[in-house]
PDB file of C-alpha atoms in Angstrom:
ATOM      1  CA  UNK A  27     -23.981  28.189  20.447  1.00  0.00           C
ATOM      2  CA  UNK A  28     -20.540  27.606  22.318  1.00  0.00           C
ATOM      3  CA  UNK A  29     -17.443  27.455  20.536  1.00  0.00           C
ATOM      4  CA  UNK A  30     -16.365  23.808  21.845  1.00  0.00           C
ATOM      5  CA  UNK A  31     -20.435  22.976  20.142  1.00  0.00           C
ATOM      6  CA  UNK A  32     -19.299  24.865  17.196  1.00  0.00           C
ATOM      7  CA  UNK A  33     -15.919  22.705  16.926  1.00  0.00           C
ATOM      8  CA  UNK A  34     -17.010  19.246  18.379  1.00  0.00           C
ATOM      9  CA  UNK A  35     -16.587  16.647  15.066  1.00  0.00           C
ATOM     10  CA  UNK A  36     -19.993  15.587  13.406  1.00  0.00           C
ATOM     11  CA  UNK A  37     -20.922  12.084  13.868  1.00  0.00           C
ATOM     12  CA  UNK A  38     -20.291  11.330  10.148  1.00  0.00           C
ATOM     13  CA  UNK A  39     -16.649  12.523  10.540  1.00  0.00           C
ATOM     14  CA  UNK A  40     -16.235  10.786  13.653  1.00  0.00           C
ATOM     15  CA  UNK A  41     -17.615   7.070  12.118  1.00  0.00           C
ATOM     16  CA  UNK A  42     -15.498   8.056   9.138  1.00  0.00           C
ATOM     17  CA  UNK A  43     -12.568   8.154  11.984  1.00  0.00           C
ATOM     18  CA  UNK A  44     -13.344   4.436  13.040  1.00  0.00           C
ATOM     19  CA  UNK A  45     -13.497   3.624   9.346  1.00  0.00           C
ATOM     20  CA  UNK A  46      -9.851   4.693   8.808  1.00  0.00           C
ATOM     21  CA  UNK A  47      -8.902   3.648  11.968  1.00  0.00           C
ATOM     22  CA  UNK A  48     -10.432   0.213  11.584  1.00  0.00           C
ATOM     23  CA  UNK A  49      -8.707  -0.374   8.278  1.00  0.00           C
ATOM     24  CA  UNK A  50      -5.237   0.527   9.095  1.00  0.00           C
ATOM     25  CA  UNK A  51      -5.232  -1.343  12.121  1.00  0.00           C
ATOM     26  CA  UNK A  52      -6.679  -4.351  10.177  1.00  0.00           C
ATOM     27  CA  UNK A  53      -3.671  -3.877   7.589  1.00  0.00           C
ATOM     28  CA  UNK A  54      -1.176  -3.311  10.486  1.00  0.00           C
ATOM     29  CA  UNK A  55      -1.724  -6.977  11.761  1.00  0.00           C
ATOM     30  CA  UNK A  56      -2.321  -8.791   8.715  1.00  0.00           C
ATOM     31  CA  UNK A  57       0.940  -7.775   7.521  1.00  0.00           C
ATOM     32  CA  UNK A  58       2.866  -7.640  10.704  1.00  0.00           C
ATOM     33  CA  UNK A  59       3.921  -3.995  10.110  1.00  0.00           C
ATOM     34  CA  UNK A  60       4.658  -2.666  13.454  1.00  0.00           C
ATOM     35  CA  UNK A  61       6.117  -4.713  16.233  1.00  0.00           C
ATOM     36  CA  UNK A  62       7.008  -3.542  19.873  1.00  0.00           C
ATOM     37  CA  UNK A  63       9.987  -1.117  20.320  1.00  0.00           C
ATOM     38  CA  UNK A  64       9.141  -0.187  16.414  1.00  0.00           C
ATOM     39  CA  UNK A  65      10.910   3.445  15.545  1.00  0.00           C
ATOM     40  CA  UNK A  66       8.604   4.381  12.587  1.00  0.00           C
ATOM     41  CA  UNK A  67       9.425   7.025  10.209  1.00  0.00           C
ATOM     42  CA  UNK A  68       6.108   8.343   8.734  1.00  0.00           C
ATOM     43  CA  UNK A  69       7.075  10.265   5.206  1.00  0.00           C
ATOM     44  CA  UNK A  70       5.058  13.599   4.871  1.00  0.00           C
ATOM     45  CA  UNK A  71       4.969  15.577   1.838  1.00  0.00           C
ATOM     46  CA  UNK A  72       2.081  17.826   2.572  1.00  0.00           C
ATOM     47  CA  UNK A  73      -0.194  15.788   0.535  1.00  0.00           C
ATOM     48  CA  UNK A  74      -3.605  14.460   1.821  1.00  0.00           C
ATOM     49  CA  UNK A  75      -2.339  10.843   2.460  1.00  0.00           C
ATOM     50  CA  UNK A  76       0.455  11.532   4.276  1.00  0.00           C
ATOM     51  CA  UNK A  77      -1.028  13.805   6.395  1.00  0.00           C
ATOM     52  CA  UNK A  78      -4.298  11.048   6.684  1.00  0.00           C
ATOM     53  CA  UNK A  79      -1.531   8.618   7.680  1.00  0.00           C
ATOM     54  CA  UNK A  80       0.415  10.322  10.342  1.00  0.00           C
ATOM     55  CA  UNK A  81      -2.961  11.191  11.961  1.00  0.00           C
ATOM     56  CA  UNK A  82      -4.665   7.803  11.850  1.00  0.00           C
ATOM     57  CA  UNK A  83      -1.011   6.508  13.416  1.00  0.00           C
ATOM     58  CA  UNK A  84      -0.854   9.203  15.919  1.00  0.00           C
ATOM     59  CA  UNK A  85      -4.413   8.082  17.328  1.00  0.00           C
ATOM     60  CA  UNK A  86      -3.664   3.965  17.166  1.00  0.00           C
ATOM     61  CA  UNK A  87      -0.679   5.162  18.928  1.00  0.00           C
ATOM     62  CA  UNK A  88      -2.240   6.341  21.600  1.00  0.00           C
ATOM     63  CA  UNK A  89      -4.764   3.011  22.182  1.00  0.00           C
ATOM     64  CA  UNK A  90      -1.998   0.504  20.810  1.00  0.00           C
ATOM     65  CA  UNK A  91      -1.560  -2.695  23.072  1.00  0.00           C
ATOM     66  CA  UNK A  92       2.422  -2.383  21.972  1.00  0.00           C
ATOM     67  CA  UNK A  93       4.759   0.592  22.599  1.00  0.00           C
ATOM     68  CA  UNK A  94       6.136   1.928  18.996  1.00  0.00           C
ATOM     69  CA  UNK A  95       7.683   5.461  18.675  1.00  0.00           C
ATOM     70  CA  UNK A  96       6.628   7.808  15.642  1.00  0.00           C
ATOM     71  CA  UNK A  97       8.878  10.166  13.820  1.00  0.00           C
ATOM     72  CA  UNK A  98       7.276  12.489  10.635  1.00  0.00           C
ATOM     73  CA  UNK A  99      10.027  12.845   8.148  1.00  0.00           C
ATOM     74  CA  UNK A 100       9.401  15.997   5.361  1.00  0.00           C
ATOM     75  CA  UNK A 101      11.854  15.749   2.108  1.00  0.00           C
ATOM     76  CA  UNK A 102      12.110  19.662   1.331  1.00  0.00           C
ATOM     77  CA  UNK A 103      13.510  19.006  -2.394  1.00  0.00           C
ATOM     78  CA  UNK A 104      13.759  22.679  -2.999  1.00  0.00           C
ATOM     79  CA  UNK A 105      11.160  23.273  -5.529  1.00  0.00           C
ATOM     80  CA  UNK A 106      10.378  26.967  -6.943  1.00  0.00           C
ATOM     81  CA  UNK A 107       7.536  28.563  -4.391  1.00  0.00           C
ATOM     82  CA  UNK A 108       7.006  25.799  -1.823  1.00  0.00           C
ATOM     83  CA  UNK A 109       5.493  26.863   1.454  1.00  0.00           C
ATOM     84  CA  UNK A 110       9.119  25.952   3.587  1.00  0.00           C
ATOM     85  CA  UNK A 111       7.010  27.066   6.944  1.00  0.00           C
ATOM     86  CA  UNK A 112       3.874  25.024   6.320  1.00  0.00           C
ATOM     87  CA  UNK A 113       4.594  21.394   7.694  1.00  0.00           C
ATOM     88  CA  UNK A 114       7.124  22.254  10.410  1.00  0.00           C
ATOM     89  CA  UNK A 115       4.183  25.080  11.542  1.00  0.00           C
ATOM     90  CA  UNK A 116       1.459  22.057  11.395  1.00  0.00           C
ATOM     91  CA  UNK A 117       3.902  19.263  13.546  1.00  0.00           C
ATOM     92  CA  UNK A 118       5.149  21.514  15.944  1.00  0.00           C
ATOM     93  CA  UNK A 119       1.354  22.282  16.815  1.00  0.00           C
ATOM     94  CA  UNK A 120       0.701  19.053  16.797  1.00  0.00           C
ATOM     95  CA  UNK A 121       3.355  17.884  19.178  1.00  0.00           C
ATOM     96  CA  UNK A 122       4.816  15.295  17.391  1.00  0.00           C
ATOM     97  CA  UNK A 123       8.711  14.745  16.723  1.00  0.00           C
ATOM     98  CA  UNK A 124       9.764  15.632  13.340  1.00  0.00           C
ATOM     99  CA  UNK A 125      12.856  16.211  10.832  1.00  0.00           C
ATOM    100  CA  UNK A 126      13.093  18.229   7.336  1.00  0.00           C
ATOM    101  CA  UNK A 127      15.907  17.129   4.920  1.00  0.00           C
ATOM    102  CA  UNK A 128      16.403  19.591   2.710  1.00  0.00           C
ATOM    103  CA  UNK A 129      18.046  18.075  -0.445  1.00  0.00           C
ATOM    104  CA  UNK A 130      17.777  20.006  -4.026  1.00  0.00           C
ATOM    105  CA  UNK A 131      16.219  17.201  -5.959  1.00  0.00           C
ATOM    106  CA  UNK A 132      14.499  19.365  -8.537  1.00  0.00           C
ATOM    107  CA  UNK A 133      16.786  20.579  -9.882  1.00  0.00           C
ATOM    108  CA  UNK A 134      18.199  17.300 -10.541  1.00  0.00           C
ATOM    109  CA  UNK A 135      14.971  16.018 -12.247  1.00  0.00           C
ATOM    110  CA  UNK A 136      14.470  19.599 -14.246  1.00  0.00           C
ATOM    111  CA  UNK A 137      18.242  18.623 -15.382  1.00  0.00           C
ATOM    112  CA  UNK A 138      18.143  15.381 -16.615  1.00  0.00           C
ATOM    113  CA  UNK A 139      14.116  14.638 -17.353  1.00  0.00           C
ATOM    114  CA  UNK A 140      13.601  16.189 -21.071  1.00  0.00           C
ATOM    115  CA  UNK A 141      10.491  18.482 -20.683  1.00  0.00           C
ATOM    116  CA  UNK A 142       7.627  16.380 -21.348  1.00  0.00           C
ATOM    117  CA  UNK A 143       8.339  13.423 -20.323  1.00  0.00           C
ATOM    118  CA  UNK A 144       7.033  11.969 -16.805  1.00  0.00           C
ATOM    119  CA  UNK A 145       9.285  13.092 -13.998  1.00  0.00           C
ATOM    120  CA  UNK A 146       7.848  10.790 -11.565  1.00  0.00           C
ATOM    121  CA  UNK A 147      10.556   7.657 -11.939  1.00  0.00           C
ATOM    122  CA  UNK A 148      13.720  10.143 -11.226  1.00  0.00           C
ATOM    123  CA  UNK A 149      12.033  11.872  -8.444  1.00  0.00           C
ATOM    124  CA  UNK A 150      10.730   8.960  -6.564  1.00  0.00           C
ATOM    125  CA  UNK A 151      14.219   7.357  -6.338  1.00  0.00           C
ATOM    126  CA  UNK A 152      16.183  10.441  -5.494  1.00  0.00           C
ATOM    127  CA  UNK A 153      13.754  10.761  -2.903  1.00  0.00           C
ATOM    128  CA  UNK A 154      13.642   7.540  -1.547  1.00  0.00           C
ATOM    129  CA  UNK A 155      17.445   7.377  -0.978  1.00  0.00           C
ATOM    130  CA  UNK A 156      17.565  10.984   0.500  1.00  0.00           C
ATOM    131  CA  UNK A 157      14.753   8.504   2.935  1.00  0.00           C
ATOM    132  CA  UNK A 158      16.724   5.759   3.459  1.00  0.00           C
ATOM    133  CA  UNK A 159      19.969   7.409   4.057  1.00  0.00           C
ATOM    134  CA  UNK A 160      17.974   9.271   7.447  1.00  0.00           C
ATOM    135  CA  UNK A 161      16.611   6.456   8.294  1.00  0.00           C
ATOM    136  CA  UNK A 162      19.776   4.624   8.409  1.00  0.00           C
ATOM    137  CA  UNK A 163      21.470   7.200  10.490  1.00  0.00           C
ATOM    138  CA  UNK A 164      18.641   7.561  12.881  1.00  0.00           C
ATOM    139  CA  UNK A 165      17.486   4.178  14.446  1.00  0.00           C
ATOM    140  CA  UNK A 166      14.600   3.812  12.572  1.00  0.00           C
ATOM    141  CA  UNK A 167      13.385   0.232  11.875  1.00  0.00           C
ATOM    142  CA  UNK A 168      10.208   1.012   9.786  1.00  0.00           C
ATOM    143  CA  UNK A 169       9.155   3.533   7.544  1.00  0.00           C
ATOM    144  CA  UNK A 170       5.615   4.022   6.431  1.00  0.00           C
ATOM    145  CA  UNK A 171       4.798   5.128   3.149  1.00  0.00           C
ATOM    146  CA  UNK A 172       0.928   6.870   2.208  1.00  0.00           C
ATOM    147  CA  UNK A 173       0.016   4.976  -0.550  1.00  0.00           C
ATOM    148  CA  UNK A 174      -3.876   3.717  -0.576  1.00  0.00           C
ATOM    149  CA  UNK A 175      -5.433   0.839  -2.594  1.00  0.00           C
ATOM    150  CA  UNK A 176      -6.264   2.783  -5.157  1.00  0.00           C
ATOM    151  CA  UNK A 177      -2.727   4.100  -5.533  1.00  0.00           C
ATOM    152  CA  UNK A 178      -1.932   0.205  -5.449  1.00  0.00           C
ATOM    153  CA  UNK A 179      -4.364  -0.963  -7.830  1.00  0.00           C
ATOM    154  CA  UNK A 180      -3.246   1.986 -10.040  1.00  0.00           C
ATOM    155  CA  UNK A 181       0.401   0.749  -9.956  1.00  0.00           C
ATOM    156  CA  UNK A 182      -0.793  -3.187 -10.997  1.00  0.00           C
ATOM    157  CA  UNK A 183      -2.372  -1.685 -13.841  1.00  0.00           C
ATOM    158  CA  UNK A 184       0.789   0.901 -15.021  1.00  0.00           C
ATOM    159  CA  UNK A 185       3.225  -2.295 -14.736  1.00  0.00           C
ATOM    160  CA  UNK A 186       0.411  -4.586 -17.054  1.00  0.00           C
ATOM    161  CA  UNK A 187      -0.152  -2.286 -19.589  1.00  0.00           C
ATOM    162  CA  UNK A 188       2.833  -0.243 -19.658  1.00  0.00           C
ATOM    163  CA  UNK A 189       5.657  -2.713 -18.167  1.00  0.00           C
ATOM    164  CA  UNK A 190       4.498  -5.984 -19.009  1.00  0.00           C
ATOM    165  CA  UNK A 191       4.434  -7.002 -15.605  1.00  0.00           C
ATOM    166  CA  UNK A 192       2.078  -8.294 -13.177  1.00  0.00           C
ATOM    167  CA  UNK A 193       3.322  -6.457 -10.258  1.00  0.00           C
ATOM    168  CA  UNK A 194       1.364  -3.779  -7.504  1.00  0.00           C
ATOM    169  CA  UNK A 195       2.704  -2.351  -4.785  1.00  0.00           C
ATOM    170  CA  UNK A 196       3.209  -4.339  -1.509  1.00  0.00           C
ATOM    171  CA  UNK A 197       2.108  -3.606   1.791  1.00  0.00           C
ATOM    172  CA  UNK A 198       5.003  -4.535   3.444  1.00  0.00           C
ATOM    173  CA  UNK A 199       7.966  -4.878   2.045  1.00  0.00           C
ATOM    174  CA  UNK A 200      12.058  -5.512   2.182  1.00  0.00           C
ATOM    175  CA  UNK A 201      13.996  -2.568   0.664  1.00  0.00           C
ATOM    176  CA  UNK A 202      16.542  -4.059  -2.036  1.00  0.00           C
ATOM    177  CA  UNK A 203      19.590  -3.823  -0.288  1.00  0.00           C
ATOM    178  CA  UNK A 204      17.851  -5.583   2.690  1.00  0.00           C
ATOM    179  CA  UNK A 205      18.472  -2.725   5.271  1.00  0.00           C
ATOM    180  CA  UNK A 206      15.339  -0.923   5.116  1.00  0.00           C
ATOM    181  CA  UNK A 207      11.262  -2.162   5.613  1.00  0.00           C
ATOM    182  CA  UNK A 208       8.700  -0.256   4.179  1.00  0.00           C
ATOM    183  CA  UNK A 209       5.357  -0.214   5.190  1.00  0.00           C
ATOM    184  CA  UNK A 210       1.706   0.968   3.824  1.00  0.00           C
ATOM    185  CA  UNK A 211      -0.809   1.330   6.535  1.00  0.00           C
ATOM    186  CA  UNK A 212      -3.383   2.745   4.361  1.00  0.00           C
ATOM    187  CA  UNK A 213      -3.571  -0.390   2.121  1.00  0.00           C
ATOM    188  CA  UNK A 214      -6.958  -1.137   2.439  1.00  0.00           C
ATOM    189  CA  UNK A 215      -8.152   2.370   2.443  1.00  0.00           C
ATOM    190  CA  UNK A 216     -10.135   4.034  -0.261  1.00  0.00           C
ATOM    191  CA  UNK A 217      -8.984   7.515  -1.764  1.00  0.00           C
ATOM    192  CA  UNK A 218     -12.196   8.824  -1.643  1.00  0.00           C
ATOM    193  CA  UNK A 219     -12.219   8.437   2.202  1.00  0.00           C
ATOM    194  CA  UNK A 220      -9.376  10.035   2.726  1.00  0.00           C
ATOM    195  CA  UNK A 221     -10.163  12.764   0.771  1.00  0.00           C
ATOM    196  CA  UNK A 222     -13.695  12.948   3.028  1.00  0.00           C
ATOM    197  CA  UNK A 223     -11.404  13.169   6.206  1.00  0.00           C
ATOM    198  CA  UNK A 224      -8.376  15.192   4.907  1.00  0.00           C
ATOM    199  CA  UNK A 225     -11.546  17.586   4.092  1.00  0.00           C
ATOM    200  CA  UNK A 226     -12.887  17.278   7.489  1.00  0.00           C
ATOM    201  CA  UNK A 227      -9.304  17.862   9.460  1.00  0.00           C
ATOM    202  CA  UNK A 228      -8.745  20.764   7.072  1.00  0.00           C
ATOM    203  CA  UNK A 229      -4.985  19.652   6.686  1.00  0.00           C
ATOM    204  CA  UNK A 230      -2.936  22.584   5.164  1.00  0.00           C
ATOM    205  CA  UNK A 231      -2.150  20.729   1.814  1.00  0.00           C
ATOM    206  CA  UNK A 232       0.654  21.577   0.106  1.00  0.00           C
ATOM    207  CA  UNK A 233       0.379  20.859  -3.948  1.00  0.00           C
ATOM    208  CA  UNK A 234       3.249  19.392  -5.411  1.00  0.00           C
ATOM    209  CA  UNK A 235       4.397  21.327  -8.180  1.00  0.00           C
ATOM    210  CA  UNK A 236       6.942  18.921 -10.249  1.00  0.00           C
ATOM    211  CA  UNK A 237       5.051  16.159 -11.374  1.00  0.00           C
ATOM    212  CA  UNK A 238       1.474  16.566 -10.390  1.00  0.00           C
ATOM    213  CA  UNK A 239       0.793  19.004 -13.333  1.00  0.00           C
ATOM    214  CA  UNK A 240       1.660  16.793 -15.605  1.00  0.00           C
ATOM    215  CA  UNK A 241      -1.527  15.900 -17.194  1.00  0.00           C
ATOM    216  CA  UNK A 242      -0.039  13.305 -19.702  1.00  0.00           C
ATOM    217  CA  UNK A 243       1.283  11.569 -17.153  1.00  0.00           C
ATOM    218  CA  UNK A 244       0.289   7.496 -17.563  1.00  0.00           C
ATOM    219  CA  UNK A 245      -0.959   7.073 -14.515  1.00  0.00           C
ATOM    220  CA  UNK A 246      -3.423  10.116 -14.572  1.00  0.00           C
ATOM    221  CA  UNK A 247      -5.033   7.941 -17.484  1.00  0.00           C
ATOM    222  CA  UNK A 248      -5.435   4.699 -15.833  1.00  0.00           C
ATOM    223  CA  UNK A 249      -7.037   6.569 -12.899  1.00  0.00           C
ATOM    224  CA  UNK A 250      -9.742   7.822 -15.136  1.00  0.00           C
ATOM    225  CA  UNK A 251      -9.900   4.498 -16.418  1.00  0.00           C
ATOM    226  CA  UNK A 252     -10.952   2.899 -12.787  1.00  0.00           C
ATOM    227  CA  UNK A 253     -12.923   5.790 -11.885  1.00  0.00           C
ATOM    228  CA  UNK A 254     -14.917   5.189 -15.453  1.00  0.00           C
ATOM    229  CA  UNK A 255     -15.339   1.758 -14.168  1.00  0.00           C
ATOM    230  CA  UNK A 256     -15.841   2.397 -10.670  1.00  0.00           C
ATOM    231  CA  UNK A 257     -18.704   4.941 -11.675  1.00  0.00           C
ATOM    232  CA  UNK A 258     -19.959   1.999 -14.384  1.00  0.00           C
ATOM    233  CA  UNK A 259     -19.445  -0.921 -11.811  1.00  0.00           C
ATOM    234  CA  UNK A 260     -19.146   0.166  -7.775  1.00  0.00           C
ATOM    235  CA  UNK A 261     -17.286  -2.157  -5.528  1.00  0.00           C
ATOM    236  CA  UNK A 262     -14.758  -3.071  -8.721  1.00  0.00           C
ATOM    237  CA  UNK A 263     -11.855  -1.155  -7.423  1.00  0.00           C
ATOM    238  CA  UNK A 264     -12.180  -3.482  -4.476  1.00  0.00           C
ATOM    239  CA  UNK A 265     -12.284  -6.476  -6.123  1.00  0.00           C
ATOM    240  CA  UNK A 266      -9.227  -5.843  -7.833  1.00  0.00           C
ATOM    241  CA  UNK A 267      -7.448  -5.188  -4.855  1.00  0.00           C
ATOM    242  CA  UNK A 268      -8.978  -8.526  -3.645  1.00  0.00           C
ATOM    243  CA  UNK A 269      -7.570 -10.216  -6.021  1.00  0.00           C
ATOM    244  CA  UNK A 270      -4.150  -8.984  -5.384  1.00  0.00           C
ATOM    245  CA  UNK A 271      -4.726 -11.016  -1.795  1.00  0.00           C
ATOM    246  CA  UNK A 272      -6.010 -14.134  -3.510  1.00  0.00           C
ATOM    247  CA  UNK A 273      -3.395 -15.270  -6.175  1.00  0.00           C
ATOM    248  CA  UNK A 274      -3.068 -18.528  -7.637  1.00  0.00           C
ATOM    249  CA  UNK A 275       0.420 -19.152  -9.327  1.00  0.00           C
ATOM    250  CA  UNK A 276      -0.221 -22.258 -11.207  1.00  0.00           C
ATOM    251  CA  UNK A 277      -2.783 -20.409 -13.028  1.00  0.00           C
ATOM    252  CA  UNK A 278      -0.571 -17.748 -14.013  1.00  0.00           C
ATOM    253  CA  UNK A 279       2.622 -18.112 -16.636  1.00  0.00           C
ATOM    254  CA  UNK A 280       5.782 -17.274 -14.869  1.00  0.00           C
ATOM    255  CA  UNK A 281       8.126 -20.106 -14.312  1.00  0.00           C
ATOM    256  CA  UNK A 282      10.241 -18.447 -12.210  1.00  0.00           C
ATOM    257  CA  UNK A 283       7.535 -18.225  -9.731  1.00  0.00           C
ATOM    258  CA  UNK A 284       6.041 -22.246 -10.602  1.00  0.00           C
ATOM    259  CA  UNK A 285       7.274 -25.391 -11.077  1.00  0.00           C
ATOM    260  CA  UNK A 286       5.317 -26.363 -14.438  1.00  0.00           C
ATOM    261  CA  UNK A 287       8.020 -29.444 -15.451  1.00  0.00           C
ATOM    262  CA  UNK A 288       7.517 -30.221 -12.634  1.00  0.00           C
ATOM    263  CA  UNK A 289       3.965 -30.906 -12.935  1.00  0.00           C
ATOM    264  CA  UNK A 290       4.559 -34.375 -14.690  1.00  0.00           C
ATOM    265  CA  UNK A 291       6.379 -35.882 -11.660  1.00  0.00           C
ATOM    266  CA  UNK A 292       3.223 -34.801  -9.382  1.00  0.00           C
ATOM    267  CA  UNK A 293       0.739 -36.372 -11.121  1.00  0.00           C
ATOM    268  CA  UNK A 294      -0.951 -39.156  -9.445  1.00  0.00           C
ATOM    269  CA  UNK A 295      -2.164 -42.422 -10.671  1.00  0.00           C
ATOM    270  CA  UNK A 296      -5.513 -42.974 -12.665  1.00  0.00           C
ATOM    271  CA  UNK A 297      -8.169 -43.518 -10.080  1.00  0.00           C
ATOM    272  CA  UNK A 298      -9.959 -46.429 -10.504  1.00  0.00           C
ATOM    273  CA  UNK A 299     -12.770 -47.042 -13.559  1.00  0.00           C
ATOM    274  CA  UNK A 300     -15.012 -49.026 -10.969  1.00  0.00           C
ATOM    275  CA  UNK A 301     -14.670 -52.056 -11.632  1.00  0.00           C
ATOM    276  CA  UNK A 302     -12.667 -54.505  -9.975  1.00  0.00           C
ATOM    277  CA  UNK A 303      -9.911 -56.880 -11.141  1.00  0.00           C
ATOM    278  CA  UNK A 304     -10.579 -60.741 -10.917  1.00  0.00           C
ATOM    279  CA  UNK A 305      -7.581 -60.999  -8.595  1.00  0.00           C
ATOM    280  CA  UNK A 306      -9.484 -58.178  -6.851  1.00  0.00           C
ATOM    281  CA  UNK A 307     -12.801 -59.474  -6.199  1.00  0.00           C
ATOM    282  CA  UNK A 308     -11.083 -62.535  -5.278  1.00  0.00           C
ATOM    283  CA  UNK A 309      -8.548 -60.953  -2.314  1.00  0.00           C
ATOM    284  CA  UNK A 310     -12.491 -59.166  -1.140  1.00  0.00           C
ATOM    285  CA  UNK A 311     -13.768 -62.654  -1.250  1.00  0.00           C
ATOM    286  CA  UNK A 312     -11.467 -64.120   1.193  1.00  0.00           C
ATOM    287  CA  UNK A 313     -11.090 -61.157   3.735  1.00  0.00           C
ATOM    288  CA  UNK A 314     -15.513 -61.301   3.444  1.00  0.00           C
ATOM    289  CA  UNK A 315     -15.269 -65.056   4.206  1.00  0.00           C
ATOM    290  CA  UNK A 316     -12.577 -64.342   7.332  1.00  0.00           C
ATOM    291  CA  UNK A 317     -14.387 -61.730   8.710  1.00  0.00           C
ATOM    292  CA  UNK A 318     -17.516 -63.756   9.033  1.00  0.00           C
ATOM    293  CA  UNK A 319     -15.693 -66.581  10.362  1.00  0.00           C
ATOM    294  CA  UNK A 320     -14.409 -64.260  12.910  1.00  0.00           C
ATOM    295  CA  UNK A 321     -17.962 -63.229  13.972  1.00  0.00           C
TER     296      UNK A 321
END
């Protein structure tokens, strides 16, 4: 057997390409998230869905009926052990233009999160404005995050049981300060697939080693919780996610959100019983006895 036969994908990693590809495309024009002339920052931490997500975007890129420019962004945040040479090995084979900030955020978190307690919160917003503040000094008008649905339907579950909130994660969304748009290309994809194709592309995944050992971590028990009912009842992850697509206010509670007081001054007359008033049937009578005059 030849080496390019020994290398060539199988034909179950290659319709598991369309898959992905299909998806993200489908959730790039639904929600509008990359327009011509687009500068888009794609965040990779080494994980499998970032690296999923720069390679699906690198391969629309190439078959895209716009022009849009890609840029993979690493956060190096200085944690104890982590494989510096990995990523910037892995994108400079790969040809693509990249950038590593290097920013000592663990220590920060190690400082101020008491041990045992979820580091996660901290973290994620020292990160993001370690994002934001490249993005802002280097023309770029989108940046695109590699959270899945499951991460999404994870995160509407966290807020309802643990927040008291009704909230997910958006697609698409306007940073709060209005500079900055995130994006989530892999909205409508699955974890399990990417974890088939991360497999398949044999990315060089780099574990993170702050927060992902933390076992007690909330979110670590409402994943078993869908993956209990996902084993239980398949397809329900999806129809969760669904349902994030297909909300009805006025059936919810929040009157920030809906008008109920509202409701009284919409509220349209009684419709009829039936049966006709006597001043009624007589104002039909005469328009009957015109019309077949008319005739």
């Amino acid at each position: 057997m030849t080496e390019a036969a020994e290398t060539k994908p199988s034909r179950t990693f290659l319709k598991l390409q369309a898959h992905l590809r299909g998806r993200v495309g489908k959730a790039i024009e639904d929600f509008g998230m990359i327009a011509e002339g687009d500068r888009v920052m794609v965040c990779v931490s080494g994980g499998k869905d970032s690296y999923t997500l720069l390679d699906i975007l690198l391969s629309l890129k190439r078959s895209a009926p716009i022009h849009f420019d890609l840029i993979a962004v690493n956060l190096d945040q200085k944690q104890p052990d982590f494989p510096a040479h990995v990523l910037p090995a892995y994108l400079e084979d790969l040809g693509v233009e990249y950038r590593v900030i290097e920013q000592d955020t663990y220590s920060v978190v190690k400082r101020v999160i008491p041990e045992g307690r979820t580091m996660c919160g901290l973290c994620s917003r020292l990160r993001r404005g370690a994002l934001y503040r490249f993005a802002s000094e280097n023309g770029v008008t989108k940046m695109a995050l590699g959270h899945h649905r499951d991460d999404i339907v994870e995160t509407l579950f966290l807020n309802l049981f643990f927040g008291g909130r009704l909230k997910a994660m958006a697609p698409k969304l306007l940073s709060e300060d209005g500079r900055h748009i995130v994006i989530r290309p892999l909205a409508y994809v699955a974890e399990r697939d990417i974890e088939r194709y991360a497999r398949g592309r044999e990315f060089p995944i780099i574990p993170c080693k702050l927060c992902g050992s933390q076992d007690n971590m909330q979110r670590v028990a409402i994943k078993r919780m869908l993956a209990d009912w996902e084993r239980d009842f398949p397809g329900r992850t999806e129809t969760i996610f669904s349902a994030l697509r297909n909300v009805e206010l006025d059936h919810l509670a929040d009157t920030r959100k809906f008008d109920f007081v509202g409701l009284d001054a919409r509220r349209v007359p009684p419709v009829s019983d039936g049966f006709m008033s006597a001043k009624d049937e007589a104002e039909l009578d005469d328009r009957l006895e015109s019309l077949a005059i008319s005739a």
